[in-house]
Coordinates of C-alpha atoms in Angstrom, one line a residue:
M25 CA 23.8 -34.2 26.1
P26 CA 21.5 -31.7 27.8
R27 CA 21.2 -28.2 26.4
E28 CA 22.3 -25.2 28.4
A29 CA 19.5 -22.8 29.2
M30 CA 19.6 -19.0 29.7
D31 CA 16.8 -17.0 31.1
Y32 CA 15.8 -13.5 29.9
D33 CA 12.9 -11.1 30.3
V34 CA 12.6 -10.8 26.5
V35 CA 14.2 -12.8 23.7
I36 CA 14.2 -11.2 20.3
V37 CA 14.7 -13.3 17.1
G38 CA 16.1 -11.2 14.3
G39 CA 18.6 -8.3 14.1
G40 CA 16.8 -6.2 11.5
P41 CA 15.1 -2.8 11.9
S42 CA 12.1 -4.2 13.7
G43 CA 14.0 -6.4 16.2
L44 CA 16.5 -3.7 17.0
S45 CA 13.8 -1.1 17.5
T46 CA 12.0 -3.4 19.9
A47 CA 15.2 -3.8 22.0
I48 CA 16.0 -0.1 22.1
K49 CA 12.5 0.9 23.0
L50 CA 12.3 -1.7 25.7
K51 CA 15.5 -0.4 27.3
Q52 CA 14.2 3.1 27.1
L53 CA 11.1 2.1 28.9
D54 CA 12.8 0.0 31.5
P55 CA 16.6 -0.1 31.7
E56 CA 16.5 -3.0 34.2
L57 CA 15.0 -5.4 31.7
N58 CA 17.3 -8.4 30.7
I59 CA 17.1 -8.6 26.9
C60 CA 18.9 -10.7 24.3
L61 CA 18.7 -10.5 20.5
L62 CA 19.7 -13.4 18.2
E63 CA 20.9 -12.8 14.7
K64 CA 21.7 -15.6 12.3
A65 CA 24.3 -13.7 10.3
S66 CA 27.9 -13.5 11.3
E67 CA 27.4 -9.8 12.2
I68 CA 24.4 -7.4 12.4
G69 CA 23.6 -6.2 8.9
A70 CA 25.4 -9.0 7.0
H71 CA 22.1 -10.5 5.8
I72 CA 20.4 -7.1 5.2
L73 CA 20.1 -6.4 1.5
S74 CA 21.6 -2.9 1.3
G75 CA 20.3 0.2 -0.5
N76 CA 17.1 1.9 0.7
V77 CA 15.1 5.1 0.5
F78 CA 14.4 5.6 4.1
E79 CA 11.5 7.5 5.8
T80 CA 12.6 8.7 9.2
R81 CA 9.2 8.9 10.8
A82 CA 9.7 5.9 13.2
L83 CA 13.3 6.8 13.9
D84 CA 12.3 10.4 14.8
E85 CA 10.2 8.9 17.6
L86 CA 12.7 6.2 18.7
L87 CA 15.8 8.4 18.7
P88 CA 14.9 12.0 18.2
N89 CA 18.5 13.1 18.3
W90 CA 19.7 10.6 15.7
K91 CA 21.4 13.3 13.7
E92 CA 23.7 14.0 16.7
L93 CA 24.6 10.3 17.2
N94 CA 26.8 9.9 14.1
S95 CA 24.0 7.9 12.2
P96 CA 24.7 6.7 8.7
I97 CA 21.7 8.7 7.4
K98 CA 23.4 11.4 5.3
T99 CA 22.2 11.6 1.7
K100 CA 18.8 13.4 1.4
V101 CA 16.7 12.8 -1.7
S102 CA 17.3 15.9 -3.9
K103 CA 15.8 14.9 -7.2
E104 CA 13.2 12.4 -8.5
K105 CA 12.4 10.8 -11.8
F106 CA 9.8 8.4 -13.0
L107 CA 10.3 6.7 -16.4
F108 CA 7.9 4.7 -18.6
L109 CA 10.2 2.4 -20.6
G110 CA 9.6 1.1 -24.1
K111 CA 11.9 -1.4 -25.7
S112 CA 14.4 1.3 -26.7
K113 CA 12.9 4.6 -25.7
S114 CA 11.7 6.1 -22.4
L115 CA 9.3 8.8 -21.4
S116 CA 9.8 10.9 -18.2
W117 CA 6.6 11.3 -16.2
P118 CA 6.2 14.5 -14.1
T119 CA 6.8 13.5 -10.5
W120 CA 4.2 16.0 -9.3
L121 CA 1.6 13.9 -11.0
L122 CA 2.5 10.8 -9.1
P123 CA 0.5 9.7 -6.1
S124 CA 1.9 11.1 -2.9
V125 CA 2.8 7.7 -1.6
Q126 CA 5.3 7.4 -4.5
Q127 CA 7.0 10.7 -3.8
N128 CA 10.2 10.8 -1.7
H129 CA 10.5 14.4 -0.4
N130 CA 12.4 14.6 2.9
N131 CA 13.5 10.9 2.7
Y132 CA 17.1 9.7 2.7
I133 CA 19.1 7.3 0.5
I134 CA 20.9 4.9 3.0
S135 CA 22.6 1.6 3.4
L136 CA 20.1 -0.4 5.4
A137 CA 22.9 -2.7 6.6
N138 CA 24.8 0.2 8.0
L139 CA 21.6 1.6 9.6
C140 CA 21.1 -1.8 11.4
R141 CA 24.8 -1.9 12.5
W142 CA 24.3 1.6 14.0
L143 CA 21.0 0.6 15.7
A144 CA 22.8 -2.4 17.2
E145 CA 25.4 0.0 18.6
Q146 CA 22.7 2.0 20.2
A147 CA 21.0 -1.1 21.6
E148 CA 24.3 -2.4 23.1
A149 CA 25.0 0.9 24.7
L150 CA 21.7 0.6 26.5
G151 CA 22.6 -2.9 27.7
V152 CA 21.0 -5.2 25.2
E153 CA 22.9 -8.5 24.7
I154 CA 23.3 -9.2 21.0
F155 CA 24.4 -12.7 19.8
P156 CA 25.3 -12.7 16.0
G157 CA 26.0 -16.0 14.4
F158 CA 23.4 -17.9 16.4
P159 CA 20.4 -18.8 14.3
A160 CA 17.2 -19.7 16.2
S161 CA 16.2 -23.1 14.8
E162 CA 13.5 -24.3 17.1
I163 CA 10.5 -22.8 19.1
L164 CA 10.2 -24.0 22.6
Y165 CA 6.8 -24.3 24.3
N166 CA 5.4 -24.5 27.8
E167 CA 3.1 -27.3 28.8
D168 CA 0.1 -25.0 28.4
G169 CA 1.0 -24.4 24.8
S170 CA 2.5 -20.9 25.2
V171 CA 5.8 -19.9 23.7
K172 CA 8.7 -20.5 26.1
G173 CA 11.6 -19.3 24.0
V174 CA 13.8 -20.6 21.3
A175 CA 16.8 -22.9 20.9
T176 CA 19.8 -22.2 18.7
Q177 CA 21.1 -24.6 16.1
D178 CA 23.2 -27.6 17.1
M179 CA 26.8 -27.4 16.0
G180 CA 28.9 -30.3 14.8
V181 CA 26.3 -32.2 12.8
D182 CA 27.0 -33.8 9.4
K183 CA 24.8 -33.5 6.3
N184 CA 22.8 -36.6 7.3
G185 CA 22.1 -35.2 10.8
N186 CA 24.6 -37.4 12.6
K187 CA 26.6 -36.0 15.5
K188 CA 30.3 -35.5 14.8
D189 CA 33.1 -35.6 17.3
G190 CA 32.9 -31.8 17.8
F191 CA 29.1 -31.9 18.4
E192 CA 27.8 -29.1 20.7
P193 CA 24.0 -28.9 21.4
G194 CA 22.3 -25.6 20.8
I195 CA 21.4 -23.2 23.7
E196 CA 17.9 -22.7 25.0
L197 CA 17.1 -19.0 25.3
L198 CA 14.0 -18.7 27.5
G199 CA 12.0 -15.4 27.8
K200 CA 8.9 -14.2 29.6
V201 CA 8.1 -12.9 26.1
T202 CA 9.6 -13.9 22.8
V203 CA 9.5 -11.5 19.8
F204 CA 9.8 -12.9 16.3
A205 CA 11.3 -10.4 13.9
E206 CA 12.9 -12.7 11.2
G207 CA 11.8 -10.8 8.1
C208 CA 9.7 -12.0 5.2
R209 CA 8.8 -15.7 5.3
G210 CA 10.7 -16.3 8.5
H211 CA 10.7 -20.1 9.1
L212 CA 9.7 -19.8 12.8
G213 CA 7.1 -17.2 12.0
K214 CA 5.5 -19.5 9.5
Q215 CA 5.3 -22.2 12.2
L216 CA 3.6 -19.9 14.6
I217 CA 1.1 -18.7 12.0
E218 CA 0.2 -22.3 11.3
K219 CA 0.2 -23.5 15.0
Y220 CA -2.0 -20.7 16.3
N221 CA -4.0 -20.2 13.1
L222 CA -3.1 -16.5 13.1
S223 CA -4.1 -16.0 9.5
E224 CA -7.7 -17.1 10.0
G225 CA -10.1 -14.8 8.2
K226 CA -7.3 -13.0 6.4
D227 CA -6.6 -12.8 2.7
P228 CA -3.9 -15.1 1.4
Q229 CA -0.5 -13.5 1.7
Q230 CA 1.1 -12.2 -1.5
Y231 CA 4.8 -12.1 -2.3
G232 CA 7.2 -10.6 -4.8
I233 CA 10.9 -11.1 -5.5
G234 CA 13.4 -8.2 -5.4
F235 CA 16.9 -8.1 -7.0
K236 CA 19.4 -5.5 -5.9
E237 CA 22.9 -4.6 -7.0
I238 CA 25.3 -2.0 -5.7
W239 CA 27.3 -0.4 -8.5
E240 CA 30.2 2.0 -8.3
I241 CA 29.9 4.3 -11.3
S242 CA 31.8 7.1 -13.0
E243 CA 31.5 10.6 -11.5
Q244 CA 29.8 12.1 -14.6
N245 CA 27.0 9.6 -14.4
H246 CA 26.4 10.0 -10.7
E247 CA 23.8 12.4 -9.2
E248 CA 24.0 12.1 -5.5
G249 CA 20.5 12.2 -3.9
M250 CA 18.7 11.3 -7.1
V251 CA 15.9 8.7 -6.9
M252 CA 14.5 7.1 -10.1
H253 CA 11.8 4.5 -10.6
T254 CA 10.6 2.9 -13.8
A255 CA 7.7 0.9 -15.1
G256 CA 7.1 -0.9 -18.4
W257 CA 9.7 -2.8 -20.4
P258 CA 10.8 -5.6 -20.2
L259 CA 7.6 -6.6 -18.4
D260 CA 4.2 -6.9 -20.2
N261 CA 1.1 -5.1 -19.0
N262 CA -0.1 -8.2 -17.2
T263 CA 2.9 -8.5 -14.9
Y264 CA 3.3 -6.4 -11.9
G265 CA 6.8 -5.0 -11.4
G266 CA 9.2 -2.1 -11.8
S267 CA 12.7 -0.8 -10.9
F268 CA 14.4 1.6 -8.7
I269 CA 17.8 3.4 -9.0
Y270 CA 19.1 5.3 -6.0
H271 CA 22.2 7.5 -6.3
A272 CA 23.9 7.2 -2.9
E273 CA 27.1 8.8 -1.6
N274 CA 30.6 7.8 -2.7
K275 CA 29.6 7.4 -6.4
Q276 CA 27.5 4.4 -5.5
V277 CA 24.2 3.4 -7.1
F278 CA 21.6 1.0 -5.6
L279 CA 20.0 -0.7 -8.6
G280 CA 17.0 -3.0 -8.1
Y281 CA 14.1 -4.7 -9.7
V282 CA 10.9 -6.1 -8.1
I283 CA 8.5 -8.5 -9.8
G284 CA 5.2 -9.8 -8.2
L285 CA 5.2 -13.6 -7.9
D286 CA 1.6 -13.7 -9.3
Y287 CA 2.9 -13.4 -12.9
K288 CA 1.0 -15.5 -15.4
N289 CA 3.7 -16.4 -17.9
P290 CA 5.2 -19.7 -16.8
H291 CA 8.3 -19.0 -19.0
L292 CA 9.1 -15.7 -17.3
S293 CA 12.4 -15.7 -15.4
P294 CA 12.5 -12.7 -12.9
F295 CA 16.4 -12.8 -12.8
D296 CA 16.6 -12.7 -16.6
E297 CA 14.1 -9.8 -16.8
F298 CA 16.3 -7.9 -14.4
Q299 CA 19.3 -8.5 -16.6
R300 CA 17.4 -7.4 -19.7
F301 CA 16.3 -4.3 -17.9
K302 CA 19.9 -3.2 -17.5
T303 CA 20.4 -3.2 -21.3
H304 CA 17.8 -0.4 -21.8
P305 CA 19.6 2.7 -23.1
A306 CA 18.2 4.8 -20.3
I307 CA 19.7 2.4 -17.7
K308 CA 22.8 1.3 -19.6
K309 CA 24.1 4.8 -19.8
I310 CA 24.1 5.1 -16.0
I311 CA 26.1 2.0 -15.2
E312 CA 28.2 1.8 -18.3
G313 CA 31.9 1.7 -17.3
G314 CA 30.9 1.1 -13.7
K315 CA 31.7 -1.9 -11.4
R316 CA 29.2 -4.1 -9.6
I317 CA 30.5 -4.5 -6.1
S318 CA 27.6 -6.4 -4.4
Y319 CA 24.4 -8.1 -5.3
G320 CA 21.6 -10.2 -3.8
A321 CA 17.9 -11.1 -3.8
R322 CA 15.1 -11.4 -1.3
A323 CA 11.4 -12.0 -1.0
L324 CA 9.0 -9.2 -0.4
I325 CA 5.8 -9.5 1.5
E326 CA 3.1 -7.6 -0.5
G327 CA -0.3 -8.6 0.9
G328 CA -0.8 -5.5 2.9
L329 CA -3.4 -4.9 5.6
Q330 CA -5.9 -7.5 4.4
S331 CA -3.3 -10.3 4.7
L332 CA -1.8 -9.2 8.0
P333 CA -2.1 -12.1 10.4
K334 CA -3.0 -11.8 14.1
M335 CA 0.4 -10.7 15.6
F336 CA 0.1 -11.9 19.2
M337 CA -0.1 -15.4 20.7
P338 CA 0.5 -16.8 24.2
G339 CA 4.0 -15.8 25.2
A340 CA 5.1 -14.2 21.9
L341 CA 4.6 -11.4 19.3
L342 CA 5.1 -11.4 15.6
I343 CA 6.4 -8.1 14.1
G344 CA 7.8 -6.4 11.0
C345 CA 8.0 -8.3 7.7
D346 CA 7.6 -11.6 9.7
A347 CA 4.0 -10.5 9.9
G348 CA 3.8 -8.3 6.7
T349 CA 3.9 -4.6 7.6
L350 CA 5.5 -3.5 4.2
N351 CA 3.8 -0.6 2.5
M352 CA 3.8 -1.8 -1.0
P353 CA 2.7 1.3 -2.9
K354 CA 5.6 3.2 -1.2
I355 CA 8.0 0.3 -1.7
K356 CA 9.0 0.9 1.9
G357 CA 8.9 -1.3 4.9
S358 CA 11.8 -0.2 7.2
H359 CA 9.9 2.6 9.0
T360 CA 6.7 0.5 9.4
A361 CA 8.8 -2.5 10.7
M362 CA 10.5 -0.2 13.2
K363 CA 7.2 1.2 14.4
S364 CA 5.7 -2.3 14.8
G365 CA 8.7 -3.1 17.0
M366 CA 8.3 0.0 19.1
I367 CA 4.6 -0.9 19.7
A368 CA 5.7 -4.4 20.6
A369 CA 8.1 -2.9 23.2
E370 CA 5.3 -0.8 24.8
T371 CA 3.0 -3.9 24.8
I372 CA 5.7 -6.0 26.5
N373 CA 6.4 -3.3 29.1
E374 CA 2.7 -3.1 30.1
H375 CA 2.5 -6.9 30.1
L376 CA 5.4 -7.4 32.4
K377 CA 4.6 -4.5 34.8
E378 CA 0.8 -4.4 34.7
K379 CA 0.0 -8.0 33.8
Q380 CA -1.7 -6.7 30.6
D381 CA -2.5 -9.4 28.0
L382 CA -0.4 -9.4 24.9
S383 CA -3.5 -8.9 22.9
I384 CA -3.3 -5.2 23.6
Y385 CA -0.6 -5.2 20.9
E386 CA -3.3 -5.2 18.2
D387 CA -5.3 -2.4 19.9
K388 CA -2.1 -0.3 20.1
F389 CA -1.3 -1.2 16.5
K390 CA -4.7 -0.1 15.2
K391 CA -4.5 3.3 17.1
S392 CA -1.0 4.1 15.6
W393 CA 0.0 5.8 12.3
I394 CA 1.3 2.5 10.9
Y395 CA -2.3 1.2 10.8
E396 CA -3.6 4.4 9.2
E397 CA -0.8 4.2 6.6
L398 CA -1.4 0.6 5.7
H399 CA -5.1 1.2 5.6
Q400 CA -4.7 3.9 3.1
A401 CA -2.3 1.7 1.0
R402 CA -4.6 -1.4 1.0
N403 CA -5.6 -2.8 -2.4
V404 CA -8.5 -0.9 -3.8
K405 CA -11.0 -1.5 -6.6
P406 CA -12.6 1.2 -8.8
S407 CA -15.4 3.0 -6.9
F408 CA -17.6 3.8 -9.9
S409 CA -20.8 2.7 -8.2
W410 CA -20.4 4.6 -4.9
G411 CA -19.7 8.0 -6.5
L412 CA -22.8 7.6 -8.7
I413 CA -25.0 6.3 -5.9
L414 CA -24.1 9.2 -3.6
G415 CA -24.8 11.7 -6.4
I416 CA -28.3 10.1 -6.8
I417 CA -29.0 9.9 -3.0
F418 CA -28.2 13.6 -2.5
G419 CA -29.1 15.0 -5.9
V420 CA -32.7 13.6 -6.3
P421 CA -34.2 14.9 -3.0
L422 CA -32.6 18.3 -3.5
G423 CA -33.8 18.5 -7.1
L424 CA -37.4 17.5 -6.0
L425 CA -37.3 20.2 -3.3
M426 CA -36.2 22.8 -5.9
G427 CA -38.9 21.8 -8.2
L428 CA -41.6 22.1 -5.6
N429 CA -40.4 25.0 -3.4
R430 CA -39.8 28.5 -4.9
F431 CA -37.6 29.5 -1.9
A432 CA -35.4 26.4 -2.3
K433 CA -35.2 27.0 -6.1
G434 CA -34.2 30.6 -5.6
F435 CA -31.6 29.7 -3.0
F436 CA -29.9 26.7 -4.6
D437 CA -30.4 27.4 -8.3
P438 CA -27.6 30.1 -8.6
L439 CA -25.2 27.8 -6.7
I440 CA -26.0 24.8 -8.9
E441 CA -25.8 26.9 -12.1
L442 CA -22.4 28.2 -11.0
Y443 CA -21.0 24.7 -10.5
R444 CA -22.9 22.8 -13.2
P445 CA -21.1 24.3 -16.3
V446 CA -17.7 23.3 -15.0
P447 CA -16.5 20.3 -17.2
P448 CA -16.2 17.1 -15.2
L449 CA -12.5 16.7 -16.1
A450 CA -11.8 20.1 -14.7
W451 CA -12.3 18.6 -11.2
A452 CA -9.9 15.8 -11.9
P453 CA -6.6 17.6 -11.2
L454 CA -7.9 19.0 -7.9
V455 CA -9.4 15.7 -6.7
I456 CA -6.3 13.7 -7.7
T457 CA -4.0 16.2 -5.9
V458 CA -6.0 16.3 -2.7
F459 CA -7.3 12.7 -2.5
G460 CA -5.2 10.7 -4.9
I461 CA -6.8 8.3 -7.4
D462 CA -7.8 5.6 -4.9
N463 CA -11.3 4.9 -3.5
V464 CA -11.9 8.3 -1.8
G465 CA -10.7 10.3 -4.9
K466 CA -12.8 8.3 -7.3
I467 CA -15.9 8.5 -5.1
F468 CA -15.6 12.3 -4.7
L469 CA -14.9 12.9 -8.4
L470 CA -17.9 10.8 -9.6
F471 CA -20.1 12.4 -7.0
M472 CA -19.2 15.8 -8.3
V473 CA -20.0 14.6 -11.9
S474 CA -23.4 13.0 -11.1
F475 CA -24.7 15.4 -8.4
S476 CA -25.7 18.4 -10.7
I477 CA -27.1 16.0 -13.3
M478 CA -29.4 14.4 -10.8
I479 CA -30.5 17.7 -9.3
I480 CA -31.5 19.1 -12.7
S481 CA -33.3 15.9 -13.8
A482 CA -35.3 15.7 -10.5
R483 CA -36.1 19.4 -10.6
A484 CA -37.4 19.2 -14.2
G485 CA -39.5 16.2 -13.3
A486 CA -41.0 17.8 -10.2
S487 CA -41.6 21.1 -12.0
G488 CA -43.4 19.3 -14.9
T489 CA -46.0 17.7 -12.6
Q490 CA -49.5 18.9 -13.7
L491 CA -51.1 21.1 -11.1
S492 CA -54.5 19.6 -11.9
K493 CA -53.3 16.2 -10.6
I494 CA -52.0 17.8 -7.4
H495 CA -55.3 19.7 -6.8
A496 CA -57.3 16.6 -7.5
S497 CA -55.3 14.7 -4.9
H498 CA -55.8 17.4 -2.4
S499 CA -59.6 17.4 -3.0
L500 CA -59.6 13.6 -2.3
G501 CA -57.9 14.1 1.1
A502 CA -54.4 13.0 0.2
S503 CA -51.6 14.2 2.6
K504 CA -48.5 16.0 1.4
W505 CA -46.5 12.8 1.8
Q506 CA -49.0 10.8 -0.3
I507 CA -49.0 13.5 -3.0
L508 CA -45.2 13.4 -3.1
R509 CA -45.1 9.6 -3.2
Y510 CA -48.0 8.8 -5.5
V511 CA -48.2 11.8 -7.8
I512 CA -45.0 13.9 -7.9
F513 CA -42.4 11.1 -7.7
P514 CA -44.0 8.9 -10.4
N515 CA -44.3 11.9 -12.6
S516 CA -40.6 12.8 -12.0
L517 CA -39.3 9.3 -12.4
P518 CA -38.8 9.4 -16.2
E519 CA -36.7 12.5 -15.9
I520 CA -34.8 11.0 -13.0
L521 CA -34.0 7.8 -14.8
T522 CA -33.0 9.7 -17.9
G523 CA -30.6 11.7 -15.6
V524 CA -29.2 8.4 -14.3
R525 CA -28.5 7.3 -17.9
V526 CA -26.7 10.6 -18.6
A527 CA -24.8 10.5 -15.2
V528 CA -23.6 6.9 -15.9
G529 CA -22.2 7.9 -19.2
M530 CA -20.5 11.0 -17.8
C531 CA -19.1 9.1 -14.8
W532 CA -17.7 6.3 -17.0
G533 CA -15.9 8.7 -19.3
T534 CA -14.6 10.8 -16.4
L535 CA -13.3 7.7 -14.5
V536 CA -11.4 6.4 -17.5
A537 CA -9.9 9.9 -18.1
A538 CA -8.9 10.2 -14.5
E539 CA -7.2 6.8 -14.6
F540 CA -5.5 7.9 -17.8
L541 CA -4.2 11.0 -16.0
A542 CA -2.9 9.5 -12.8
G543 CA -4.2 6.0 -12.2
T544 CA -2.0 3.0 -11.5
T545 CA -4.7 0.5 -12.3
G546 CA -7.8 0.5 -14.5
I547 CA -8.5 0.6 -18.2
G548 CA -7.5 4.3 -18.6
F549 CA -4.1 3.5 -17.1
V550 CA -3.7 0.5 -19.5
E551 CA -4.5 2.7 -22.5
N552 CA -2.0 5.4 -21.3
V553 CA 0.8 2.9 -21.0
A554 CA 0.0 1.4 -24.4
K555 CA 0.1 4.9 -25.9
K556 CA 3.6 5.5 -24.5
Y557 CA 4.9 2.4 -26.1
F558 CA 3.0 2.7 -29.4
Q559 CA 1.1 -0.6 -28.7
Y560 CA -1.7 0.2 -31.1
E561 CA -3.4 -3.2 -30.8
V562 CA -3.8 -2.6 -27.0
I563 CA -5.2 0.9 -27.6
W564 CA -7.8 -0.5 -30.0
I565 CA -8.7 -3.3 -27.6
T566 CA -9.2 -0.8 -24.7
I567 CA -11.3 1.5 -26.9
F568 CA -13.5 -1.6 -27.8
V569 CA -13.8 -2.6 -24.2
M570 CA -14.7 0.9 -23.1
G571 CA -17.3 1.1 -25.8
M572 CA -18.8 -2.3 -25.0
L573 CA -19.0 -1.5 -21.2
G574 CA -20.6 1.8 -21.9
L575 CA -23.1 0.1 -24.2
L576 CA -23.9 -2.5 -21.6
F577 CA -24.5 0.2 -19.0
D578 CA -26.9 2.0 -21.4
I579 CA -28.8 -1.2 -22.4
A580 CA -29.2 -2.2 -18.7
L581 CA -30.6 1.3 -17.8
R582 CA -33.0 1.2 -20.8
K583 CA -34.3 -2.1 -19.5
I584 CA -34.7 -0.7 -16.0
I585 CA -36.6 2.3 -17.5
D586 CA -38.9 0.0 -19.6
K587 CA -39.7 -2.1 -16.5
T588 CA -40.1 0.7 -14.1
I589 CA -42.1 3.2 -16.1
P590 CA -43.6 1.3 -19.0
W591 CA -46.0 4.2 -19.8
H592 CA -43.1 6.6 -20.5
G593 CA -43.1 7.7 -24.2
K594 CA -46.3 5.9 -25.0
G595 CA -48.3 9.2 -25.3

């Protein structure tokens, strides 16, 4: 039996935030476009795991008057808490010390399912055709290999794939452009990534699993607008994860737990860890006497910018969590998914009207705030070396200049002496507040630590050069550059390398202390967490590791000094 075919300008697969935003933006750009949207659930929002702290940035752009359109966005975040959990105790961490990405000022606690239902109403009012209950089961291709559209699932098939009496073939939905917005690990999206090799040159994707429950709790335990996150128990220090508790309207609480699927313990059961978490006194007192009214689980796509595949292919675009636009440090993906859909709509409009290639999607993506946000949130490694290197690069020349030139010494010396006595850790709160404790923050902090040390060392080395050597070089016809290279610099090198040794030690101590104060990774962070939970064996191990690493740095630098300036200290 042949399948019925329906032609559209744009076919959108998935009725989540990204797909609905694409449909709305397309209709705003061109009301004449013929658009259909497929949703596998029986109604829009039925497969959306509810409970969300929502950032309105994308919605402000899509529907600036959303407050006047009876949107379900009502409960503004009014209070925040962050708890470190031990087995039976908890410690409240000041939220002003948290990185800015984990702060929720001006955000809203919402039901994401209700938001999607409301977005669907806005889309239908603009003329978008929405077909709930029709899962797209197959990708259709043109002869040239480009995406032609999708086919819905056949009806009336038994468990063995045989046609029953009431068999009805699926419908072919054909579009000039097809947009895949299925969410994390969408089965059609995975096929496209493999067929077109979209993940070539990208890091492997990373995933987590999130559990979420909606509870109705007693009025005395409910604080509408309160957002709480926790870290620590019941997970160990080697397992990534944490919880969230959002106090919504109508005495409801959205309770959830996220665990990265890269955990090492083969016996760990994420679901059981979530159940254990609810027995902690700090959590139990919130939900005790309450009633669980809904629950579910879903995969989370956590790879970030490095794992983001190419999002265009002939005849189609891949958007939202189908591609992987979740901002993991924020634990938020709705606003980024919506923005990716809006960029897709702009791309499609230019493709249909101006015959632009769909590859312009990635150009637009990289010029948007979503790229900037994901770039800032990408996984980072400690930037110990770069801060030190920059301190050496800028400090040594300035120190040599001050040692050789009285005017430079008179000008810079008061400034350096004003800044030098400030203890390195005094810079940490300012740097953490302005830059955070990611790459930029660490580089700047360690630069500030090492810069003055290198200036003073180089200045002392240059000032200590014997004038007789300089005069002798002049008399032999040496140029200023030759005197600097062959006389002054070798004479200064012992002091410079000694300064490097001191700077390495100071940078190492400062970095660990900064991680202790506000880090989310690193040995300082591990020791801080261990301190909260009285894990003395972990504290001793971190102290030993810090000491050994410091010793290795020092031994390596001593070897460098011995090889570079073997005459030093020999009289």
